[in-house]
Coordinates of C-alpha atoms and ligand atoms in Angstrom, one line a residue:
X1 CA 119.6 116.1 102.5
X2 CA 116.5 116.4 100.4
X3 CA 114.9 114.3 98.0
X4 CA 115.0 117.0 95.2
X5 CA 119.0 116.9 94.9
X6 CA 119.9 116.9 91.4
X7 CA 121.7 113.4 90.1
X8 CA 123.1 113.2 87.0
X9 CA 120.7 110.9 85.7
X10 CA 117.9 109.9 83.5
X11 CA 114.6 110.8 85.8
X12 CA 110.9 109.8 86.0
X13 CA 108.2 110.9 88.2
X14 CA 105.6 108.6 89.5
X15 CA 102.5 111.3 90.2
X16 CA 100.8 109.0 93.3
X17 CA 96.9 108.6 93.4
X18 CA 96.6 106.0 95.9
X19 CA 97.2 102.9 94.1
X20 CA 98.8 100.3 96.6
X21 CA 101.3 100.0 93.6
X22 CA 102.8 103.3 93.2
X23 CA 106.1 101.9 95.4
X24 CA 106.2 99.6 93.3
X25 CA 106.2 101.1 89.9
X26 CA 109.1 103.0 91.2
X27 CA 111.4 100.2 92.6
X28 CA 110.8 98.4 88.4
X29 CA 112.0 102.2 87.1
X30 CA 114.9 101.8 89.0
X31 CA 115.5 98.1 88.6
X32 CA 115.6 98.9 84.8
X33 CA 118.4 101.9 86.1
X34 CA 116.5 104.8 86.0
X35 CA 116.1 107.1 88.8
X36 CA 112.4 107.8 89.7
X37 CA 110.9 109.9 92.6
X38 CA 107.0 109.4 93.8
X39 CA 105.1 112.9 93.9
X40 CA 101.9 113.7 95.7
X41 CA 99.3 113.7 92.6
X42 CA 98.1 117.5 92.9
X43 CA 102.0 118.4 91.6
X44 CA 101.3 120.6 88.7
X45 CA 103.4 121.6 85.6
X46 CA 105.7 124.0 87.0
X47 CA 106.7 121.3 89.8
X48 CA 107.4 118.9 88.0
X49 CA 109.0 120.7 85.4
X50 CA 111.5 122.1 88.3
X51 CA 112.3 118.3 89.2
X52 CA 113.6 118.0 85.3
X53 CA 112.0 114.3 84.4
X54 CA 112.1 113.2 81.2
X55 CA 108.5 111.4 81.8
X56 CA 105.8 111.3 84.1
X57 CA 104.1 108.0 85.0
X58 CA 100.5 108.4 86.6
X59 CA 99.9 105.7 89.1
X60 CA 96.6 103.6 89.5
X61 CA 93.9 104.6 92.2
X62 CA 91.2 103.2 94.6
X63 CA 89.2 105.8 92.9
X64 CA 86.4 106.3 90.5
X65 CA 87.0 109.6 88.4
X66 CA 83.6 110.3 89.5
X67 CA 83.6 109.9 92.9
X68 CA 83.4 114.4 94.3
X69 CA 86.7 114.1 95.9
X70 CA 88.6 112.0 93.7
X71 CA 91.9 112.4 93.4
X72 CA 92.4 115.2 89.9
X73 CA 95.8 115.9 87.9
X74 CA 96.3 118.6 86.7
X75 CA 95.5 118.5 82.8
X76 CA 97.9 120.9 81.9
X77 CA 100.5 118.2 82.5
X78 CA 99.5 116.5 79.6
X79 CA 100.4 119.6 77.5
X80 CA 103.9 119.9 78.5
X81 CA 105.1 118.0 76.1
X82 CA 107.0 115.1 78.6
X83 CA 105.5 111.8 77.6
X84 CA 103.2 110.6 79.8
X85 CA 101.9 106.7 80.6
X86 CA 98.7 106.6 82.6
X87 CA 98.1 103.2 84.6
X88 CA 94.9 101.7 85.4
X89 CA 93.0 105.0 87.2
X90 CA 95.5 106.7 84.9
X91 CA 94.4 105.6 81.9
X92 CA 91.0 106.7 83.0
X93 CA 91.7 110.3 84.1
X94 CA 93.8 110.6 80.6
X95 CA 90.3 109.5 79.0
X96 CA 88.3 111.6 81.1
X97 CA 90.5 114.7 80.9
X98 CA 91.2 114.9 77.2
X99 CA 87.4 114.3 75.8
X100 CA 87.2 110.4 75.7
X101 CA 84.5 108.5 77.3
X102 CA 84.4 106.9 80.5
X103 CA 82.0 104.6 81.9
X104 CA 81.4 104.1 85.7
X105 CA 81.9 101.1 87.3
X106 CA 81.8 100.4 91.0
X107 CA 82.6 96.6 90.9
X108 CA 86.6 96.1 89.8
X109 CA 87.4 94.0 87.3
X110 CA 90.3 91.9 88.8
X111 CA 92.6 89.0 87.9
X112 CA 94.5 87.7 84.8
X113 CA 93.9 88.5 81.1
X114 CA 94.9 88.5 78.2
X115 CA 96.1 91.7 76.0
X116 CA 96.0 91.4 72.1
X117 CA 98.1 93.9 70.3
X118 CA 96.2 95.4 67.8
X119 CA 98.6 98.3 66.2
X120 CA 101.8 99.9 66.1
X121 CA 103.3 101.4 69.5
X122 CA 106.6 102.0 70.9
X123 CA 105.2 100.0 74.1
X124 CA 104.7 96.8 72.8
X125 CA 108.0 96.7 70.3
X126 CA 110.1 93.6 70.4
X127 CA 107.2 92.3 72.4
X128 CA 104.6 88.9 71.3
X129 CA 101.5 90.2 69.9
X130 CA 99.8 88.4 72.6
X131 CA 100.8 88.7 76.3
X132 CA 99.7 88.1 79.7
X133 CA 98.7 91.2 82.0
X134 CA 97.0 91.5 85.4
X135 CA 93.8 93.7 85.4
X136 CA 92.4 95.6 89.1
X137 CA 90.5 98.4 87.7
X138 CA 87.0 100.1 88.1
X139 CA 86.0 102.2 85.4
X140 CA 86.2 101.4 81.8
X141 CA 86.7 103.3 78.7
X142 CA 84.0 103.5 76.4
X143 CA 85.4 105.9 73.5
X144 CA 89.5 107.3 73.1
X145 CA 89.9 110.6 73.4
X146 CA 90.5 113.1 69.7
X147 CA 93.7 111.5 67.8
X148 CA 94.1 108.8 70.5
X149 CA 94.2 105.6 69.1
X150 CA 93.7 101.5 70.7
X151 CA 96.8 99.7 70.6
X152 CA 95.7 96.8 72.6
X153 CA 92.6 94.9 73.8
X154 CA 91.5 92.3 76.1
X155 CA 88.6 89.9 76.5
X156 CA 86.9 92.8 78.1
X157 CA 87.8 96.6 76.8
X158 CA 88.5 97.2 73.6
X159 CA 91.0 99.6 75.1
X160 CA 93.5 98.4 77.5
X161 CA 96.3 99.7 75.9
X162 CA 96.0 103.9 73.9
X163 CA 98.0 106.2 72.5
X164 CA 98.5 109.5 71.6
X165 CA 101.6 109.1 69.3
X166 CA 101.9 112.7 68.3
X167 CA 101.9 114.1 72.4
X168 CA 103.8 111.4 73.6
X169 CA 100.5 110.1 75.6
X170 CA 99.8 106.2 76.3
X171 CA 97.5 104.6 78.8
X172 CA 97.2 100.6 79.9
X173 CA 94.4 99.5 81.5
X174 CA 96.3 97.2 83.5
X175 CA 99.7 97.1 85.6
X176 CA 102.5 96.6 84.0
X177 CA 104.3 97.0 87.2
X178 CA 103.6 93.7 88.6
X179 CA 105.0 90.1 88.6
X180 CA 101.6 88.6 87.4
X181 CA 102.1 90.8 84.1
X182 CA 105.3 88.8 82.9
X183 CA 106.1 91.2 80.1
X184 CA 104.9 94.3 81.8
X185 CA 108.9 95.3 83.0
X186 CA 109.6 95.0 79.1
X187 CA 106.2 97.3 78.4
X188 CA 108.1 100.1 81.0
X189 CA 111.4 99.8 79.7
X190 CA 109.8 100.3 76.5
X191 CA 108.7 103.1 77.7
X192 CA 111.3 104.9 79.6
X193 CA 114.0 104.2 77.2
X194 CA 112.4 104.5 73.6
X195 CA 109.4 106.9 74.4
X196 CA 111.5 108.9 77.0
X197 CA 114.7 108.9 75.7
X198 CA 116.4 107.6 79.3
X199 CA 119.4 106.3 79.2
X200 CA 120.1 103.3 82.2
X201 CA 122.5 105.2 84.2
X202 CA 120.9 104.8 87.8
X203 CA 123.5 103.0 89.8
X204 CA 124.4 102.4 93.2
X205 CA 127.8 103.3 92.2
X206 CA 127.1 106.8 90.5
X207 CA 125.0 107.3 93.4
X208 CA 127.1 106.7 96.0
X209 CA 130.0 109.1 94.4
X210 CA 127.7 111.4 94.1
X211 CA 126.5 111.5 97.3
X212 CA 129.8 111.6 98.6
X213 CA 130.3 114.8 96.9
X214 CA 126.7 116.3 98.0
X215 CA 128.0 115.0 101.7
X216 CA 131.4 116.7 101.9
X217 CA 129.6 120.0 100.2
X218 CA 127.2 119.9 102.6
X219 CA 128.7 119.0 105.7
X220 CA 132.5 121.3 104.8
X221 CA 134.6 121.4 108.1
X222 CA 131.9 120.6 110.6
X223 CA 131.3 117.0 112.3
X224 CA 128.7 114.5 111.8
X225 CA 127.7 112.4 114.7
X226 CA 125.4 109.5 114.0
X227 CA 124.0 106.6 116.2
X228 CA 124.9 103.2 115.0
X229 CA 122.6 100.5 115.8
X230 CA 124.0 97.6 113.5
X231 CA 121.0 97.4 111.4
X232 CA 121.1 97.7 107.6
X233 CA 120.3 101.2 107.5
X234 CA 122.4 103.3 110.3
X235 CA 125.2 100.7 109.1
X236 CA 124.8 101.6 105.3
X237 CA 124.5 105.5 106.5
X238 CA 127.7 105.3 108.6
X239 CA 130.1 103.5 106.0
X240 CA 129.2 106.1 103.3
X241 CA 129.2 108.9 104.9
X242 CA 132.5 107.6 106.6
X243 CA 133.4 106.9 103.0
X244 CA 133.0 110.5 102.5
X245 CA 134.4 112.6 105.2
X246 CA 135.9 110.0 107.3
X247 CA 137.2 110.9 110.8
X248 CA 134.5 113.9 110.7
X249 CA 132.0 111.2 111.4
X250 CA 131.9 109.8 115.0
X251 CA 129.5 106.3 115.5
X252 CA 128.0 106.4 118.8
X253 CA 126.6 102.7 119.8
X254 CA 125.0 102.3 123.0
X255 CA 124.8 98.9 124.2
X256 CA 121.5 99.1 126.0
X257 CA 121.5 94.9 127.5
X258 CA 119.2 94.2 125.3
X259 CA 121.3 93.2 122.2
X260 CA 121.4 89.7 121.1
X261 CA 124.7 87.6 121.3
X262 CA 128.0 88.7 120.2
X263 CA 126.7 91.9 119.0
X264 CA 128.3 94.7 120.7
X265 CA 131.2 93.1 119.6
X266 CA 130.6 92.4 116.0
X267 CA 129.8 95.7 115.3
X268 CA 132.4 97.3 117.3
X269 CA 134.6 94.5 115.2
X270 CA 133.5 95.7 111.7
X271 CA 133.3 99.5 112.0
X272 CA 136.3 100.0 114.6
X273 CA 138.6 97.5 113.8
X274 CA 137.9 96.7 109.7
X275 CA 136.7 100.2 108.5
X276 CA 138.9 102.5 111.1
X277 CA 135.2 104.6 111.6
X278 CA 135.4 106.7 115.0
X279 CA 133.3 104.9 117.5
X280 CA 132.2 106.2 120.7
X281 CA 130.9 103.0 122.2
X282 CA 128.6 103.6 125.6
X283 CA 127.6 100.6 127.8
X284 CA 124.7 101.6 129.1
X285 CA 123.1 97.8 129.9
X286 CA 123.2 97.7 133.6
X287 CA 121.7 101.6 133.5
X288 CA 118.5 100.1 131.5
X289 CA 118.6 97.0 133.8
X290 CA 117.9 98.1 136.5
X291 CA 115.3 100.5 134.9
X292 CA 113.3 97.6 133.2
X293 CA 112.7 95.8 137.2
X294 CA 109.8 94.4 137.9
X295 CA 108.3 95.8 134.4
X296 CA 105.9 93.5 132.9
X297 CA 103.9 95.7 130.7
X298 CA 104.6 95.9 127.1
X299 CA 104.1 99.9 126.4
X300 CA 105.8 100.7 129.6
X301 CA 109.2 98.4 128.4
X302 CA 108.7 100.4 125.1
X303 CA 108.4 103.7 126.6
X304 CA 110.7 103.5 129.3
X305 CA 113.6 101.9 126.6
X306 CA 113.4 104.6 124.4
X307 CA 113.4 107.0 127.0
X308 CA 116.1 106.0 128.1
X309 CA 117.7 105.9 124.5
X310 CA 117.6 109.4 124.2
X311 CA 119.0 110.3 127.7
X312 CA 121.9 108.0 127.0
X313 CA 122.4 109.4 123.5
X314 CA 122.4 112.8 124.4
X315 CA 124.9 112.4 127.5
X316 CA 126.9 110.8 124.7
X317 CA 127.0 113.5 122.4
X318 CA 127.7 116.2 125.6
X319 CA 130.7 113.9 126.2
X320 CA 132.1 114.0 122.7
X321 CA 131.4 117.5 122.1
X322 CA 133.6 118.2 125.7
X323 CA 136.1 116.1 124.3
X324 CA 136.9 118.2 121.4
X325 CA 139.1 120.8 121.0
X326 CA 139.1 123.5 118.0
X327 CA 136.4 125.4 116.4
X328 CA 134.5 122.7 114.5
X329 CA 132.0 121.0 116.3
X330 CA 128.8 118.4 115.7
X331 CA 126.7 120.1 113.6
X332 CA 124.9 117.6 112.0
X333 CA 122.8 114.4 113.0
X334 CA 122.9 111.5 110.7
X335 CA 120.0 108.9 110.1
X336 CA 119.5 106.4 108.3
X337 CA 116.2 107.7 106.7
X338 CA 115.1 105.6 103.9
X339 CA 112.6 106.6 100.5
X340 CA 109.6 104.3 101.8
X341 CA 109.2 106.5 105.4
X342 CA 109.6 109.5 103.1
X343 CA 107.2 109.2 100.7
X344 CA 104.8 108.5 103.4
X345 CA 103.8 111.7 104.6
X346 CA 103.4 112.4 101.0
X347 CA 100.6 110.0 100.3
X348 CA 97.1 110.7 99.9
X349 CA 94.9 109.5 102.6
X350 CA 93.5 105.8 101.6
X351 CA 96.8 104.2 100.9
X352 CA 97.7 101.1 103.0
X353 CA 101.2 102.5 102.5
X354 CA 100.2 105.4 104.5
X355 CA 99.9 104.0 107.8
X356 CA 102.9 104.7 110.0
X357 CA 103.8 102.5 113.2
X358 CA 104.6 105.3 115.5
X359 CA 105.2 103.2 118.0
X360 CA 108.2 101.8 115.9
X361 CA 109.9 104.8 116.2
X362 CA 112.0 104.2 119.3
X363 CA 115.5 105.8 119.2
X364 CA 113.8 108.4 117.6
X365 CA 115.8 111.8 119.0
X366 CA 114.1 115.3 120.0
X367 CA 114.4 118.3 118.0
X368 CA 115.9 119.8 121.1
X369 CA 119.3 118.5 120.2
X370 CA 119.2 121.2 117.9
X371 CA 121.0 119.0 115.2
X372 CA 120.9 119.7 111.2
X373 CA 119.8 116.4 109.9
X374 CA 121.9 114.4 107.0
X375 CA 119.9 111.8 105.7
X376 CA 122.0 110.6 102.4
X377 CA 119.7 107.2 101.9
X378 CA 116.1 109.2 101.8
X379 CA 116.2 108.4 97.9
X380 CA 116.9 104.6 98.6
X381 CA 114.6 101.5 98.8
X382 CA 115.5 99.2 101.3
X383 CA 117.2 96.4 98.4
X384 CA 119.0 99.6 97.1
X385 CA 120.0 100.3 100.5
X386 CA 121.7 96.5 100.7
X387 CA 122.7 97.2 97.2
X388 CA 125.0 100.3 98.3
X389 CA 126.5 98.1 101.5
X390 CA 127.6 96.3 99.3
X391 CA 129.6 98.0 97.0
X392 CA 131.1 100.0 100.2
X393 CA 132.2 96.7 101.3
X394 CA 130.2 96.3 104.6
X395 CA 129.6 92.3 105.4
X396 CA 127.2 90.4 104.5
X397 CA 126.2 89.6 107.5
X398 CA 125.4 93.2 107.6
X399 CA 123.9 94.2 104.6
X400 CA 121.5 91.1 104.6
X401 CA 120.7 90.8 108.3
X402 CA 116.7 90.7 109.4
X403 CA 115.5 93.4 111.0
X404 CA 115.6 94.0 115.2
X405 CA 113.5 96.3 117.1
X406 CA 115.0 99.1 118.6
X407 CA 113.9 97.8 122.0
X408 CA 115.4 94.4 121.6
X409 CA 115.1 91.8 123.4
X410 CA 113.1 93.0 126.1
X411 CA 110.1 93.1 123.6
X412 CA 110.4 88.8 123.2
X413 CA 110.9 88.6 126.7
X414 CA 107.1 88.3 127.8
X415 CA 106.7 89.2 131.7
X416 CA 110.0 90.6 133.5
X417 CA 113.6 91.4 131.7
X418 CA 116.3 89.7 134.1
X419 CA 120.2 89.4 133.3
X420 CA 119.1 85.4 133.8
X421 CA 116.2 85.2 131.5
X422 CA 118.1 87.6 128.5
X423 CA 121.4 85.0 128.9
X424 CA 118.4 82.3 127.8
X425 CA 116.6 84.1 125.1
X426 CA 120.2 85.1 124.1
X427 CA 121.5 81.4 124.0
X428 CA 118.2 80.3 122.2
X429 CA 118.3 83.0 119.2
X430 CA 121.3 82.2 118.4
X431 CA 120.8 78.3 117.6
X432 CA 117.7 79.8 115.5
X433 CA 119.9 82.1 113.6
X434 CA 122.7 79.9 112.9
X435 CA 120.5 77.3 111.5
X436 CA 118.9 79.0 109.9
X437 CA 122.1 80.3 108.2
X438 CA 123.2 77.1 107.7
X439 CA 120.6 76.4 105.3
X440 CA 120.0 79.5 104.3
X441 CA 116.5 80.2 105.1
X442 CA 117.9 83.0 107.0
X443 CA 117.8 84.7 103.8
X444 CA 114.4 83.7 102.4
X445 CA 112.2 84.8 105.3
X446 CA 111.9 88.5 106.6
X447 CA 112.4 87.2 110.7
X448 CA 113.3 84.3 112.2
X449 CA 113.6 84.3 116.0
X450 CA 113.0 83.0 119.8
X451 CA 110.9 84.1 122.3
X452 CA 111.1 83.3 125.9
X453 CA 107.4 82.9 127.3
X454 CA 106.2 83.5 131.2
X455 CA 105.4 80.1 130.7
X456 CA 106.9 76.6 132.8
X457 CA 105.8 73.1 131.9
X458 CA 106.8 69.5 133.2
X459 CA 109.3 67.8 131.1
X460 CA 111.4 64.6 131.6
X461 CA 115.3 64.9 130.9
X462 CA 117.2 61.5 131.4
X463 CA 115.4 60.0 134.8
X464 CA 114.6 63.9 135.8
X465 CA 111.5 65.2 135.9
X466 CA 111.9 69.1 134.4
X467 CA 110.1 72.1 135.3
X468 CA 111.3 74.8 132.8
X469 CA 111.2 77.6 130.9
X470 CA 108.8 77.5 127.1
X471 CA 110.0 79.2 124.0
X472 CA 108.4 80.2 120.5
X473 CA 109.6 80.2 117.4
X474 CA 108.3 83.0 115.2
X475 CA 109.8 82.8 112.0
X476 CA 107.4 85.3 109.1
X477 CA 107.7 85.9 105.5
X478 CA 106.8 89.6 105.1
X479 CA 107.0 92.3 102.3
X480 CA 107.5 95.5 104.7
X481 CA 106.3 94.3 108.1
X482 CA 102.9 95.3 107.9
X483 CA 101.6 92.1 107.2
X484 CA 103.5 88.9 107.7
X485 CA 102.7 85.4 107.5
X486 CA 104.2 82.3 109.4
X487 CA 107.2 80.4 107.1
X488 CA 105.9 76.8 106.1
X489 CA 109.5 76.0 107.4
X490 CA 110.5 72.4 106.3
X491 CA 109.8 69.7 109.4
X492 CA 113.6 68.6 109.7
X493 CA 114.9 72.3 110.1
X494 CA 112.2 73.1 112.8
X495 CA 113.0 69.8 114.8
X496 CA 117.0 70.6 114.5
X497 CA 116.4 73.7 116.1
X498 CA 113.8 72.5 118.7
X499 CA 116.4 69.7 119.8
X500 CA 119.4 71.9 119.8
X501 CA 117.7 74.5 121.8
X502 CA 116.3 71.9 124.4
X503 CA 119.5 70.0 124.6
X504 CA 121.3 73.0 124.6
X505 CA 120.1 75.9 126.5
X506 CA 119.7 75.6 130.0
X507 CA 116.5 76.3 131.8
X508 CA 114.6 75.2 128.5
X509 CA 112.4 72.3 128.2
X510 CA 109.8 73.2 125.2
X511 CA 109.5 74.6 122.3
X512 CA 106.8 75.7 120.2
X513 CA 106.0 77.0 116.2
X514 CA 103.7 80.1 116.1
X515 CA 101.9 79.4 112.8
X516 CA 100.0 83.2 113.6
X517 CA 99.6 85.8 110.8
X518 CA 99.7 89.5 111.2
X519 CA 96.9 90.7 111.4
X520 CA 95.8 89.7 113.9
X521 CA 99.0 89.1 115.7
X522 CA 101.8 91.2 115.3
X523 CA 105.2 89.8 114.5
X524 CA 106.9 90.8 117.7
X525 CA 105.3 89.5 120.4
X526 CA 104.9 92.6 122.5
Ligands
XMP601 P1 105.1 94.2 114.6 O1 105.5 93.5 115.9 O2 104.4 95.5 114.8 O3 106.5 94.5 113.9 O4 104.3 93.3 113.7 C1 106.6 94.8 112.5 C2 108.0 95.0 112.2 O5 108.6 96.1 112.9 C3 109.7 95.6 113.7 N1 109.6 96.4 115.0 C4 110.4 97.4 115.3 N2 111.4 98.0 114.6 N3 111.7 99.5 116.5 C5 112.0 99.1 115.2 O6 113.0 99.6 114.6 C6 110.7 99.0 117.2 O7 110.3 99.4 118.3 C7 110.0 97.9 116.6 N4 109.0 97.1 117.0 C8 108.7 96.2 116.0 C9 109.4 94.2 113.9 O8 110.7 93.5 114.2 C10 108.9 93.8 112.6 O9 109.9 93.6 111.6

């Protein structure tokens, strides 16, 4: 499904010229319920007249608008007649387009401030005359454009806040978009609602009837086959789209050996038993066994694991396909393809948010299946994502769980992957996870999990001296898993699950806290 289907609601388009805020300006549209989609910034009037917003939000920049190759709109847009609110490098090409004056700056002027209303604007009604805002921007204004008037100041720029009141244009100097402007999500809603006329109708539940419908159009007679993995997303994916065409959708979950405890059966539990969604399950563990012997390196586990993946998948989509009967068939892959991996091979080159982990992308299935893709969550941020499992009534042990990588296991197990040494790791994680359930810091971090190290050390046990196996604890606070820092965990917690584990799991006589950040480490140890 593409990102350009048409809901039935109030939209807003976020034109994207690098700032490492644009993702965010759209997740605080859509917190305040209305739909908004990220465009490259070279979209001109005609483009973004097709996508029928009712305003058009210009993001901040790393640029200068004098730098040669800095990123341009289009200045027509600003003649359509849509209203328009340019943020931070915004602001400055709205100046610097429209006959204002802008000065250069190459150092940023960055931290808190304070923003003085000086007139009348639909931005600032209901709002103190006084309010808090976060400034990160180069250039400065010097003189408003013709019929462009300052509506707000701060200690230093007269014009931190303009408007055009007549063509529906405004500009702030800072970002309104984040947490250090306390008033900022008033400033937006301000914006969408009274300057744009929006109306808050963006909700999971419109969405996901919607989709249903744009799923059963789409898809008609044919199948849907989709592989489930028990994360949030492929689990979200399969209960909707199971909530739209039912039996046509058949769940394929290959247990590959490297799944933590009790999950093959939980999810087999959930989606078999409690939501009645065809499952083809395929236990492949003693298949990727006996392929990951003797393997110590970290790339060759990766590679051979998700090699192996896609054999298994596509034996398991031959099998299903043989075991039909009748003219319909499996037409169509599902994935559970989320906004933030779309709009990243939109963005211009620069933005952090850019950077793709390609080696992440295990599981990841060759166009040689010759599958049509159905993606229904590509217009979905991740808490959107939870938001929907919800309302379809998938647990929350689901719809809340941490992420896993697609290799599992075998990527915390440093050195070789053994039936012995997984039944350890296994035993380990899950005293982590259920204490850290049971005080629900399972929620508050973004991982929290063992791994077993190639690593044996002396240890006393009763009158017995020990020579055993180490683990770590790596337990991270993360925004999107691109950086990641270690969770100042509370002492009694940590030494609850250090005794538990030693006491506990056999062939385990230390454990340790890594208290690394990412960079340099990476979260996963291999
Ligand atoms: P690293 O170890 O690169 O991990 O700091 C960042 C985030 O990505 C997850 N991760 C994976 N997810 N397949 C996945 O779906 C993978 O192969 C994979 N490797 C790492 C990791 O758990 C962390 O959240």
């Amino acid at each position: 499904m593409s990102s350009d289907v048409a809901f039935r609601a109030s939209k807003v388009v976020i034109l994207d010229f690098g700032s490492q805020y644009t993702q965010v300006i759209a997740r605080r549209v859509r917190e305040s319920r209305v739909y908004s989609e990220i465009l490259p910034f070279n979209f001109g009037p005609e483009q973004i007249r097709t996508t029928g917003a009712r305003g058009i939000i210009l993001s901040g920049g790393p640029a200068s608008v004098f730098y040669k190759d800095a990123p341009q709109i289009d200045p027509n847009i600003f003649r359509m007649g849509i209203p328009v609110l340019g943020i931070c490098y915004g602001i400055q090409l709205m100046a610097f387009h429209l006959g204002g004056s802008v000065e250069f700056s190459d150092r940023r002027e960055y931290g808190a401030g304070t923003l003085s209303v000086l007139g009348e604007s639909p931005l600032f009604e209901g709002l103190p005359s006084v309010l808090q805002v976060w400034n990160s921007h180069g250039d400065k204004i010097t003189h408003v454009p013709p019929g462009f008037e300052a509506v707000g100041s701060t200690e230093n720029s007269a014009y931190a806040a303009i408007q055009h009141r007549g063509k529906l244009l405004f500009g702030l100097q800072f970002h309104p978009e984040v947490a250090h402007t306390p008033l900022g999500k008033d400033i937006l809603e301000n914006f969408l609602y009274r300057v744009c006329g929006c109306s808050p109708d963006w909700t999971m539940g419109s969405f996901i009837e919607q989709t249903c419908q744009q799923i059963r159009d789409k898809v008609g007679d044919q199948k849907v086959v989709l592989g489930l993995s028990g994360g949030v997303d492929s689990s979200v994916a399969a209960a909707l789209i199971h909530r739209a065409i039912g039996a046509q959708l058949t769940c394929i979950f290959v247990n590959n050996g490297l799944l933590r405890s009790r999950e093959s059966e939980t999810v087999q539990k959930i989606f078999r038993g409690n939501f009645r969604v065809r499952l083809k399950y395929v236990d492949a563990s003693q298949r990727f066994l006996t392929l990951l012997q003797g393997v110590t390196d970290p790339e060759k586990k990766r590679k051979l694991i998700g090699g192996e993946f896609i054999r298994v998948f596509e034996e398991a989509t031959k099998e299903l396909k043989s075991e039909e009967s009748g003219d319909s068939h499996y037409r169509f892959l599902a994935q559970g393809t989320l906004y933030p991996d779309v709009i990243e091979s939109v963005s211009i080159s620069g933005n952090p948010a850019a950077l793709i982990k390609s080696h992440h992308n295990v599981g990841g299935l060759p166009e040689t299946m010759h599958f049509e893709l159905l993606e229904p969550l590509r217009q979905l941020f991740k808490d959107e994502v939870r938001q929907v499992g919800l309302e379809l009534e998938l647990p929350r042990e689901i719809v809340f769980r941490q992420p896993f990588p697609g290799p599992g296991l075998a990527v915390r197990i440093l050195g070789e992957v053994t039936e012995e040494r997984l039944q350890i790791l296994r035993q380990a994680d899950e005293i982590v996870v259920n204490e850290m359930k049971a005080t629900d810091w399972y929620y508050k971090v973004w991982q929290s999990f063992a791994v077993l190290l190639p690593v044996r050390s002396v240890g006393v046990m009763g009158d017995q001296r020990t020579y055993e196996n180490s683990v770590a604890l790596r337990i991270v606070e993360s925004q999107d898993g691109m950086t990641a820092d270690w969770v100042r965990l509370p002492y009694e917690i940590l030494a609850r699950i250090s005794t538990r584990i030693i006491n506990e799991v056999k062939g385990i006589n230390r454990v340790c806290y890594d208290i690394s950040t990412k960079p340099p480490s990476t979260i996963e140890w291999e």
